[in-house]
mmCIF file of C-alpha atoms in Angstrom:
data_model
loop_
_atom_site.group_PDB
_atom_site.id
_atom_site.type_symbol
_atom_site.label_atom_id
_atom_site.label_comp_id
_atom_site.label_asym_id
_atom_site.label_seq_id
_atom_site.Cartn_x
_atom_site.Cartn_y
_atom_site.Cartn_z
ATOM 1 C CA MET A 1 20.610 7.770 -3.660
ATOM 2 C CA ARG A 2 20.910 5.234 -6.492
ATOM 3 C CA SER A 3 22.762 2.739 -4.291
ATOM 4 C CA LEU A 4 20.006 2.869 -1.642
ATOM 5 C CA ILE A 5 17.101 1.784 -3.843
ATOM 6 C CA GLY A 6 15.732 -1.565 -2.712
ATOM 7 C CA GLY A 7 17.866 -1.772 0.421
ATOM 8 C CA HIS A 8 16.307 1.208 2.219
ATOM 9 C CA ASP A 9 12.792 2.327 2.903
ATOM 10 C CA LEU A 10 12.185 5.908 1.791
ATOM 11 C CA LEU A 11 10.409 8.732 3.612
ATOM 12 C CA LEU A 12 9.540 12.113 2.099
ATOM 13 C CA VAL A 13 8.035 14.659 4.495
ATOM 14 C CA THR A 14 6.852 18.058 3.332
ATOM 15 C CA LEU A 15 6.326 20.581 6.113
ATOM 16 C CA ASP A 16 3.777 22.496 4.127
ATOM 17 C CA THR A 17 4.308 26.274 4.071
ATOM 18 C CA LEU A 18 7.107 26.268 6.679
ATOM 19 C CA ARG A 19 9.294 29.355 6.428
ATOM 20 C CA TYR A 20 13.067 28.982 6.412
ATOM 21 C CA ASP A 21 13.664 31.819 8.863
ATOM 22 C CA VAL A 22 11.244 30.322 11.384
ATOM 23 C CA ALA A 23 12.708 26.820 11.067
ATOM 24 C CA VAL A 24 16.282 28.082 11.531
ATOM 25 C CA ALA A 25 15.478 30.351 14.477
ATOM 26 C CA GLU A 26 13.550 27.647 16.322
ATOM 27 C CA ALA A 27 16.299 25.081 15.822
ATOM 28 C CA ALA A 28 19.006 27.504 16.965
ATOM 29 C CA ALA A 29 17.014 28.385 20.094
ATOM 30 C CA GLY A 30 16.533 24.733 21.010
ATOM 31 C CA ARG A 31 12.758 24.886 20.630
ATOM 32 C CA THR A 32 12.550 22.076 18.023
ATOM 33 C CA PRO A 33 14.833 19.491 19.646
ATOM 34 C CA ASN A 34 13.461 16.425 17.880
ATOM 35 C CA LEU A 35 13.953 17.879 14.421
ATOM 36 C CA ALA A 36 17.368 19.235 15.385
ATOM 37 C CA ARG A 37 18.427 15.794 16.567
ATOM 38 C CA ALA A 38 17.717 14.367 13.115
ATOM 39 C CA LEU A 39 19.146 17.208 11.021
ATOM 40 C CA PRO A 40 22.771 16.853 9.884
ATOM 41 C CA GLY A 41 24.750 18.998 12.322
ATOM 42 C CA GLY A 42 21.450 20.031 13.911
ATOM 43 C CA ARG A 43 20.891 22.600 11.159
ATOM 44 C CA TRP A 44 18.567 23.187 8.259
ATOM 45 C CA GLU A 45 20.013 23.741 4.801
ATOM 46 C CA ARG A 46 18.869 26.879 2.965
ATOM 47 C CA ARG A 47 17.343 26.034 -0.394
ATOM 48 C CA HIS A 48 15.023 27.484 -3.033
ATOM 49 C CA SER A 49 11.722 25.839 -3.866
ATOM 50 C CA PRO A 50 10.858 25.116 -7.514
ATOM 51 C CA ALA A 51 7.393 26.602 -6.957
ATOM 52 C CA SER A 52 5.459 28.995 -4.769
ATOM 53 C CA PHE A 53 2.492 26.803 -3.832
ATOM 54 C CA THR A 54 1.759 23.212 -2.907
ATOM 55 C CA TYR A 55 0.383 21.710 -6.115
ATOM 56 C CA ALA A 56 3.177 22.919 -8.376
ATOM 57 C CA ALA A 57 5.947 22.243 -5.852
ATOM 58 C CA HIS A 58 4.908 18.629 -5.318
ATOM 59 C CA HIS A 59 4.702 17.895 -9.023
ATOM 60 C CA ALA A 60 8.290 19.119 -9.247
ATOM 61 C CA PHE A 61 9.385 17.121 -6.197
ATOM 62 C CA PHE A 62 7.940 13.888 -7.563
ATOM 63 C CA ALA A 63 9.729 14.446 -10.882
ATOM 64 C CA GLY A 64 13.063 14.870 -9.101
ATOM 65 C CA PHE A 65 13.223 18.628 -8.692
ATOM 66 C CA LEU A 66 13.588 18.987 -4.946
ATOM 67 C CA PRO A 67 14.456 22.412 -3.502
ATOM 68 C CA THR A 68 17.724 23.602 -5.024
ATOM 69 C CA PRO A 69 20.762 24.497 -2.869
ATOM 70 C CA ALA A 70 20.923 28.281 -2.541
ATOM 71 C CA GLY A 71 24.573 28.560 -3.588
ATOM 72 C CA PRO A 72 25.604 28.859 -7.250
ATOM 73 C CA GLY A 73 26.521 25.765 -9.210
ATOM 74 C CA ARG A 74 25.147 22.735 -11.010
ATOM 75 C CA HIS A 75 23.783 20.645 -8.159
ATOM 76 C CA GLU A 76 23.439 16.894 -8.648
ATOM 77 C CA ARG A 77 19.942 15.667 -7.847
ATOM 78 C CA LEU A 78 19.097 12.665 -5.659
ATOM 79 C CA TYR A 79 16.663 11.197 -8.168
ATOM 80 C CA ALA A 80 15.359 12.266 -11.543
ATOM 81 C CA ALA A 81 12.758 11.389 -14.140
ATOM 82 C CA ALA A 82 14.750 10.978 -17.346
ATOM 83 C CA PHE A 83 14.344 13.609 -20.029
ATOM 84 C CA PRO A 84 16.553 14.794 -22.918
ATOM 85 C CA GLY A 85 18.972 17.545 -21.978
ATOM 86 C CA SER A 86 18.992 16.993 -18.212
ATOM 87 C CA GLU A 87 22.197 18.507 -16.814
ATOM 88 C CA THR A 88 21.809 17.790 -13.093
ATOM 89 C CA SER A 89 21.852 13.986 -13.027
ATOM 90 C CA GLY A 90 25.109 12.483 -11.808
ATOM 91 C CA ALA A 91 26.751 9.242 -10.795
ATOM 92 C CA GLU A 92 24.668 8.900 -7.614
ATOM 93 C CA THR A 93 21.368 10.099 -9.091
ATOM 94 C CA TRP A 94 18.694 7.435 -9.360
ATOM 95 C CA VAL A 95 17.333 8.064 -12.862
ATOM 96 C CA PHE A 96 14.070 6.428 -13.907
ATOM 97 C CA ASP A 97 11.994 6.358 -17.091
ATOM 98 C CA GLU A 98 8.649 6.835 -15.365
ATOM 99 C CA PRO A 99 7.281 10.397 -15.039
ATOM 100 C CA ASP A 100 7.204 10.448 -11.237
ATOM 101 C CA LEU A 101 8.888 8.956 -8.180
ATOM 102 C CA PRO A 102 5.959 6.932 -6.748
ATOM 103 C CA THR A 103 5.359 5.169 -10.069
ATOM 104 C CA ALA A 104 9.065 4.478 -10.518
ATOM 105 C CA LEU A 105 9.420 3.047 -7.005
ATOM 106 C CA ALA A 106 6.365 0.847 -7.479
ATOM 107 C CA GLY A 107 8.054 -0.498 -10.598
ATOM 108 C CA VAL A 108 11.018 -1.761 -8.562
ATOM 109 C CA GLY A 109 8.921 -3.375 -5.854
ATOM 110 C CA TYR A 110 8.134 -0.618 -3.367
ATOM 111 C CA HIS A 111 4.753 -0.182 -1.762
ATOM 112 C CA THR A 112 3.895 3.523 -2.101
ATOM 113 C CA LEU A 113 1.910 5.208 0.664
ATOM 114 C CA CYS A 114 0.575 8.784 0.780
ATOM 115 C CA LEU A 115 -0.770 10.561 3.849
ATOM 116 C CA GLY A 116 -2.035 13.907 2.606
ATOM 117 C CA GLY A 117 -2.580 17.071 4.589
ATOM 118 C CA VAL A 118 -3.593 20.227 2.719
ATOM 119 C CA GLY A 119 -6.474 20.399 0.258
ATOM 120 C CA PHE A 120 -4.461 19.348 -2.790
ATOM 121 C CA PHE A 121 -4.485 15.825 -1.322
ATOM 122 C CA ASN A 122 -8.248 15.765 -0.747
ATOM 123 C CA ARG A 123 -9.577 13.260 -3.273
ATOM 124 C CA HIS A 124 -13.103 14.704 -3.081
ATOM 125 C CA SER A 125 -12.334 16.774 -6.192
ATOM 126 C CA PRO A 126 -10.668 15.794 -9.497
ATOM 127 C CA LEU A 127 -7.838 18.266 -8.826
ATOM 128 C CA GLY A 128 -7.300 16.964 -5.308
ATOM 129 C CA ALA A 129 -7.101 13.397 -6.630
ATOM 130 C CA VAL A 130 -4.142 14.034 -8.945
ATOM 131 C CA LEU A 131 -1.243 13.865 -6.459
ATOM 132 C CA PRO A 132 -2.578 11.038 -4.236
ATOM 133 C CA GLY A 133 -3.476 9.185 -7.432
ATOM 134 C CA LEU A 134 0.235 8.605 -8.046
ATOM 135 C CA PHE A 135 0.366 6.245 -5.031
ATOM 136 C CA ALA A 136 -0.769 2.656 -4.585
ATOM 137 C CA GLU A 137 -2.314 3.628 -1.242
ATOM 138 C CA ALA A 138 -3.444 7.120 -0.247
ATOM 139 C CA HIS A 139 -5.216 8.496 2.799
ATOM 140 C CA TRP A 140 -6.823 11.850 3.523
ATOM 141 C CA GLU A 141 -9.545 13.022 5.882
ATOM 142 C CA SER A 142 -10.522 16.374 7.331
ATOM 143 C CA GLU A 143 -8.700 15.606 10.583
ATOM 144 C CA PHE A 144 -5.429 15.617 8.570
ATOM 145 C CA GLY A 145 -6.110 19.100 7.202
ATOM 146 C CA VAL A 146 -5.350 22.730 7.931
ATOM 147 C CA THR A 147 -8.274 23.348 10.308
ATOM 148 C CA SER A 148 -7.377 20.542 12.710
ATOM 149 C CA PRO A 149 -5.237 21.410 15.759
ATOM 150 C CA THR A 150 -4.219 17.728 15.951
ATOM 151 C CA CYS A 151 -3.624 17.101 12.257
ATOM 152 C CA LEU A 152 -0.288 15.324 12.635
ATOM 153 C CA ASP A 153 -1.567 13.167 15.493
ATOM 154 C CA ALA A 154 -4.389 11.967 13.246
ATOM 155 C CA GLN A 155 -2.004 11.213 10.399
ATOM 156 C CA LEU A 156 0.323 9.260 12.664
ATOM 157 C CA ASP A 157 -2.586 7.280 14.101
ATOM 158 C CA ARG A 158 -3.475 6.268 10.545
ATOM 159 C CA LEU A 159 0.151 5.450 9.730
ATOM 160 C CA ALA A 160 0.358 3.212 12.800
ATOM 161 C CA GLU A 161 -2.786 1.445 11.571
ATOM 162 C CA VAL A 162 -1.634 0.807 8.000
ATOM 163 C CA LEU A 163 2.073 0.039 8.436
ATOM 164 C CA PRO A 164 1.544 -3.500 9.795
ATOM 165 C CA ARG A 165 -0.249 -4.390 6.552
ATOM 166 C CA VAL A 166 2.944 -3.918 4.522
ATOM 167 C CA PRO A 167 5.184 -6.998 4.675
ATOM 168 C CA ALA A 168 8.496 -6.186 6.369
ATOM 169 C CA THR A 169 10.308 -7.803 3.455
ATOM 170 C CA ARG A 170 8.820 -5.319 0.980
ATOM 171 C CA PRO A 171 10.460 -1.890 0.691
ATOM 172 C CA LEU A 172 8.190 1.044 1.485
ATOM 173 C CA PHE A 173 7.987 4.626 0.269
ATOM 174 C CA THR A 174 6.042 6.798 2.684
ATOM 175 C CA PHE A 175 5.059 10.348 1.740
ATOM 176 C CA LEU A 176 3.647 12.640 4.428
ATOM 177 C CA ASN A 177 2.372 16.174 3.816
ATOM 178 C CA ILE A 178 2.000 17.983 7.161
ATOM 179 C CA ALA A 179 -0.584 20.790 7.114
ATOM 180 C CA ALA A 180 -0.057 22.386 10.548
ATOM 181 C CA MET A 181 1.937 25.455 9.471
ATOM 182 C CA HIS A 182 -0.415 26.358 6.630
ATOM 183 C CA GLN A 183 -2.972 29.069 7.261
ATOM 184 C CA PRO A 184 -5.218 28.917 9.234
ATOM 185 C CA ASN A 185 -2.802 28.100 12.037
ATOM 186 C CA ARG A 186 -4.077 30.378 14.830
ATOM 187 C CA HIS A 187 -5.453 27.359 16.711
ATOM 188 C CA HIS A 188 -1.881 26.330 17.545
ATOM 189 C CA LEU A 189 -1.392 29.494 19.627
ATOM 190 C CA PRO A 190 -3.737 29.746 22.629
ATOM 191 C CA GLY A 191 -5.784 32.941 22.561
ATOM 192 C CA ALA A 192 -4.818 33.899 18.987
ATOM 193 C CA GLU A 193 -7.626 35.314 16.873
ATOM 194 C CA VAL A 194 -5.660 35.772 13.636
ATOM 195 C CA ASP A 195 -2.882 33.900 11.848
ATOM 196 C CA SER A 196 0.570 35.354 12.423
ATOM 197 C CA LEU A 197 4.237 34.506 12.366
ATOM 198 C CA ALA A 198 3.831 33.600 16.046
ATOM 199 C CA SER A 199 1.070 31.054 15.358
ATOM 200 C CA HIS A 200 3.056 29.697 12.383
ATOM 201 C CA THR A 201 5.954 29.182 14.804
ATOM 202 C CA ALA A 202 3.706 27.555 17.398
ATOM 203 C CA ALA A 203 2.523 25.119 14.734
ATOM 204 C CA LEU A 204 6.121 24.106 14.044
ATOM 205 C CA ARG A 205 6.658 23.409 17.747
ATOM 206 C CA TYR A 206 3.554 21.215 17.690
ATOM 207 C CA VAL A 207 5.013 19.248 14.770
ATOM 208 C CA ASP A 208 8.359 18.875 16.509
ATOM 209 C CA GLY A 209 6.605 17.382 19.492
ATOM 210 C CA ARG A 210 5.230 14.582 17.282
ATOM 211 C CA ILE A 211 8.039 14.003 14.776
ATOM 212 C CA ASP A 212 9.827 11.471 16.995
ATOM 213 C CA ARG A 213 6.716 9.277 16.811
ATOM 214 C CA LEU A 214 6.883 9.421 13.014
ATOM 215 C CA PHE A 215 10.529 8.365 13.029
ATOM 216 C CA ASN A 216 9.754 5.543 15.473
ATOM 217 C CA LEU A 217 6.955 4.263 13.271
ATOM 218 C CA VAL A 218 8.882 4.197 10.012
ATOM 219 C CA THR A 219 11.994 2.616 11.538
ATOM 220 C CA GLY A 220 9.882 0.053 13.403
ATOM 221 C CA ARG A 221 9.868 -2.148 10.304
ATOM 222 C CA GLY A 222 13.536 -2.935 10.983
ATOM 223 C CA ARG A 223 14.896 -1.306 7.833
ATOM 224 C CA PRO A 224 17.037 1.829 7.378
ATOM 225 C CA VAL A 225 14.954 4.752 6.112
ATOM 226 C CA PHE A 226 16.442 7.338 3.776
ATOM 227 C CA THR A 227 14.572 10.499 4.715
ATOM 228 C CA ILE A 228 13.999 13.793 2.917
ATOM 229 C CA ILE A 229 12.285 16.525 4.934
ATOM 230 C CA CYS A 230 11.651 20.016 3.624
ATOM 231 C CA SER A 231 9.132 22.758 3.098
ATOM 232 C CA ASP A 232 7.426 23.075 -0.268
ATOM 233 C CA HIS A 233 7.249 26.890 0.011
ATOM 234 C CA GLY A 234 7.055 29.599 2.635
ATOM 235 C CA THR A 235 4.378 32.215 3.195
ATOM 236 C CA ALA A 236 4.123 35.937 3.917
ATOM 237 C CA TYR A 237 2.708 37.643 6.995
ATOM 238 C CA GLY A 238 2.729 41.254 5.848
ATOM 239 C CA GLU A 239 6.242 41.476 4.343
ATOM 240 C CA ASP A 240 6.202 44.267 1.724
ATOM 241 C CA GLY A 241 2.422 44.273 2.021
ATOM 242 C CA HIS A 242 2.039 40.586 1.075
ATOM 243 C CA THR A 243 0.013 37.935 2.846
ATOM 244 C CA GLY A 244 0.045 34.290 1.828
ATOM 245 C CA HIS A 245 1.999 32.629 -0.978
ATOM 246 C CA ARG A 246 1.840 31.954 -4.739
ATOM 247 C CA ILE A 247 3.931 35.113 -5.039
ATOM 248 C CA GLY A 248 7.576 35.732 -5.928
ATOM 249 C CA HIS A 249 8.860 36.844 -2.532
ATOM 250 C CA ASP A 250 11.959 35.617 -0.723
ATOM 251 C CA VAL A 251 9.966 34.388 2.291
ATOM 252 C CA VAL A 252 8.030 32.158 -0.114
ATOM 253 C CA TRP A 253 10.855 30.860 -2.319
ATOM 254 C CA THR A 254 13.388 30.180 0.452
ATOM 255 C CA VAL A 255 12.768 26.912 2.289
ATOM 256 C CA PRO A 256 14.429 24.628 4.872
ATOM 257 C CA TYR A 257 15.708 21.268 3.633
ATOM 258 C CA ALA A 258 17.527 18.189 4.966
ATOM 259 C CA HIS A 259 18.132 14.564 4.073
ATOM 260 C CA PHE A 260 19.550 11.822 6.266
ATOM 261 C CA THR A 261 19.176 8.124 7.084
ATOM 262 C CA LEU A 262 17.138 6.939 10.068
ATOM 263 C CA ARG A 263 18.144 3.584 11.512
ATOM 264 C CA PRO A 264 16.153 1.113 13.588
ATOM 265 C CA GLY A 265 16.601 1.563 17.308
ATOM 266 C CA GLU A 266 17.737 5.181 17.111
ATOM 267 C CA TRP A 267 14.327 6.664 17.947
#
């Protein structure tokens, strides 16, 4: 990633709460064609999240601790906040002295833009202001959140509004947290009265139906866009008696991950 800084825009998308098994099954069945088109080889990579809920996972992501490849080994990271004793920075790792990615990118000329989704990006509370406070520009409203059946549409409408304000000559880091899969998600499945794996899956299909618009918007500035897209954690729907997340269960820790470069004119 080090060689891309300055020459590429950057996009980090967190599909909040998306389960690995659901993402893989939907891609294999051809029910998320837009995501599959972007994924290397049309497949998600199996990784382990550094945390079991949104707030902790995103702090780790912004410090350079993205989900770790599931196989054994010392895996070189894409970017990393410098600290003594780090053993996973390599020749291609972009290492910075700042404590987080948005601050570091701002320091080398990037405009940093946050479009929050779940409540940890709601600046109406001191806790909810922490993560968006890392960015030069941050947006959140209730229509972006977990109770909205059109949350991603609302976020993309806002993105389309704000992108023209950023000069095309200035590199851009866009962060998007998509809330659709997070409970409550029953409104994505017609007739559903409770949240379930089926409504979680329906929410992913909703996101897939809008993700091409996201890719069109970010590449519309005429610059290549290095893109990271992953879940921050999964969630349980009754496995071993568990419901929800912030627990140490495999369906929570195992997440889908991919990175790739989007190029103007491809979407």
